[in-house]
Short mmCIF file of C-alpha atoms in Angstrom, two decimals:
data_model
loop_
_atom_site.label_atom_id
_atom_site.label_comp_id
_atom_site.label_asym_id
_atom_site.label_seq_id
_atom_site.Cartn_x
_atom_site.Cartn_y
_atom_site.Cartn_z
CA UNK D 25 18.60 51.30 12.12
CA UNK D 26 16.32 51.63 9.38
CA UNK D 27 12.44 51.18 9.14
CA UNK D 28 11.05 47.71 8.31
CA UNK D 29 9.09 49.44 5.35
CA UNK D 30 12.20 50.46 3.57
CA UNK D 31 13.04 47.15 3.14
CA UNK D 32 11.74 44.47 0.18
CA UNK D 33 11.36 41.13 2.28
CA UNK D 34 11.74 39.03 -1.36
CA UNK D 35 15.02 40.51 -1.99
CA UNK D 36 16.36 40.33 1.65
CA UNK D 37 15.04 36.52 1.30
CA UNK D 38 16.90 35.95 -2.11
CA UNK D 39 20.06 37.79 -0.72
CA UNK D 40 20.40 35.74 2.55
CA UNK D 41 19.64 32.33 0.70
CA UNK D 42 22.21 33.29 -1.65
CA UNK D 43 24.78 34.42 1.03
CA UNK D 44 23.98 31.21 3.17
CA UNK D 45 24.35 28.86 -0.08
CA UNK D 46 27.81 30.41 -1.00
CA UNK D 47 30.81 27.89 -0.03
CA UNK D 48 33.79 29.38 1.25
CA UNK D 49 36.39 26.93 1.16
CA UNK D 50 38.70 28.53 3.60
CA UNK D 51 36.19 28.83 6.52
CA UNK D 52 33.15 26.53 5.85
CA UNK D 53 32.41 23.75 8.28
CA UNK D 54 30.67 21.93 5.62
CA UNK D 55 31.76 20.86 1.97
CA UNK D 56 30.34 22.51 -1.02
CA UNK D 57 28.02 19.33 -1.39
CA UNK D 58 26.78 19.34 2.27
CA UNK D 59 26.15 23.15 2.03
CA UNK D 60 23.86 22.63 -0.98
CA UNK D 61 22.14 19.68 0.48
CA UNK D 62 20.90 21.83 3.21
CA UNK D 63 18.70 23.62 0.38
CA UNK D 64 18.16 20.87 -1.80
CA UNK D 65 16.15 20.45 -4.32
CA UNK D 66 16.84 24.56 -4.76
CA UNK D 67 20.55 24.61 -4.31
CA UNK D 68 21.91 27.96 -4.96
CA UNK D 69 18.65 29.20 -6.75
CA UNK D 70 16.40 31.26 -4.79
CA UNK D 71 12.90 29.38 -5.32
CA UNK D 72 10.84 32.51 -4.01
CA UNK D 73 8.22 32.61 -1.43
CA UNK D 74 5.66 29.44 -0.52
CA UNK D 75 2.21 29.65 -1.64
CA UNK D 76 0.23 31.32 0.65
CA UNK D 77 -2.31 28.48 2.57
CA UNK D 78 -5.42 28.97 4.49
CA UNK D 79 -6.36 28.96 8.28
CA UNK D 80 -7.31 26.02 9.61
CA UNK D 81 -8.73 28.42 12.24
CA UNK D 82 -9.46 31.86 13.26
CA UNK D 83 -6.14 33.37 14.21
CA UNK D 84 -7.13 35.56 17.01
CA UNK D 85 -9.10 32.57 18.47
CA UNK D 86 -5.96 30.34 18.04
CA UNK D 87 -3.93 33.05 19.63
CA UNK D 88 -6.36 33.28 22.67
CA UNK D 89 -5.90 29.46 23.01
CA UNK D 90 -2.21 29.46 22.86
CA UNK D 91 -1.98 32.17 25.36
CA UNK D 92 -4.49 30.63 27.89
CA UNK D 93 -2.21 27.13 27.72
CA UNK D 94 1.11 29.44 28.03
CA UNK D 95 -0.39 31.25 31.14
CA UNK D 96 -1.54 27.70 32.80
CA UNK D 97 2.11 26.22 32.19
CA UNK D 98 3.76 29.54 33.13
CA UNK D 99 1.61 31.46 35.65
CA UNK D 100 4.18 33.67 36.94
CA UNK D 101 4.74 34.91 33.36
CA UNK D 102 4.00 38.62 32.23
CA UNK D 103 2.92 40.29 28.88
CA UNK D 104 5.22 42.91 27.62
CA UNK D 105 3.31 45.22 25.40
CA UNK D 106 5.13 47.24 22.68
CA UNK D 107 3.53 50.49 21.01
CA UNK D 108 4.32 49.37 17.24
CA UNK D 109 2.09 49.84 14.13
CA UNK D 110 2.40 46.12 13.13
CA UNK D 111 3.05 43.29 15.44
CA UNK D 112 6.20 42.32 12.98
CA UNK D 113 7.75 45.97 13.48
CA UNK D 114 7.71 45.26 17.64
CA UNK D 115 11.26 43.67 17.05
CA UNK D 116 12.52 46.87 15.59
CA UNK D 117 10.94 48.87 18.28
CA UNK D 118 12.26 47.42 21.22
CA UNK D 119 15.44 47.37 19.63
CA UNK D 120 15.84 43.30 19.57
CA UNK D 121 19.61 42.81 18.88
CA UNK D 122 19.33 38.76 18.56
CA UNK D 123 20.55 38.33 15.17
CA UNK D 124 23.35 40.96 15.50
CA UNK D 125 25.91 38.21 14.09
CA UNK D 126 24.13 37.84 10.82
CA UNK D 127 22.56 41.68 10.18
CA UNK D 128 22.54 44.59 12.49
CA UNK D 129 19.60 46.12 11.02
CA UNK D 130 16.56 44.33 12.75
CA UNK D 131 14.21 46.13 10.49
CA UNK D 132 15.19 43.80 7.90
CA UNK D 133 13.60 41.08 10.09
CA UNK D 134 10.65 42.83 10.83
CA UNK D 135 10.15 43.30 7.02
CA UNK D 136 10.23 39.75 6.16
CA UNK D 137 8.01 38.79 9.28
CA UNK D 138 5.34 41.46 7.93
CA UNK D 139 4.88 39.43 5.07
CA UNK D 140 3.40 36.71 6.81
#
């Protein structure tokens, strides 16, 4: 597995966009029109990232509020801490293999999450 810093997140997103919008007439559950409708109005053209937005609340305060609600609803849940330089890198650090059917390099997903 690579490191998140080894990847350009915009290049990854553009490649994934392309891979998802390409139609494979032999092995696709969607018609070409249905496949392109999923990404309308952009079709196969990667639109780039969306503009940033301002926070409506202070992020740390919002995280604390969500944590309190989560713990109230799930009192037996336990928190797992991961020694990672950034929160987004935790996926790679713990060896998350959730997307193995899509990309075997979890660091690519960490790189994209780092953007936000």
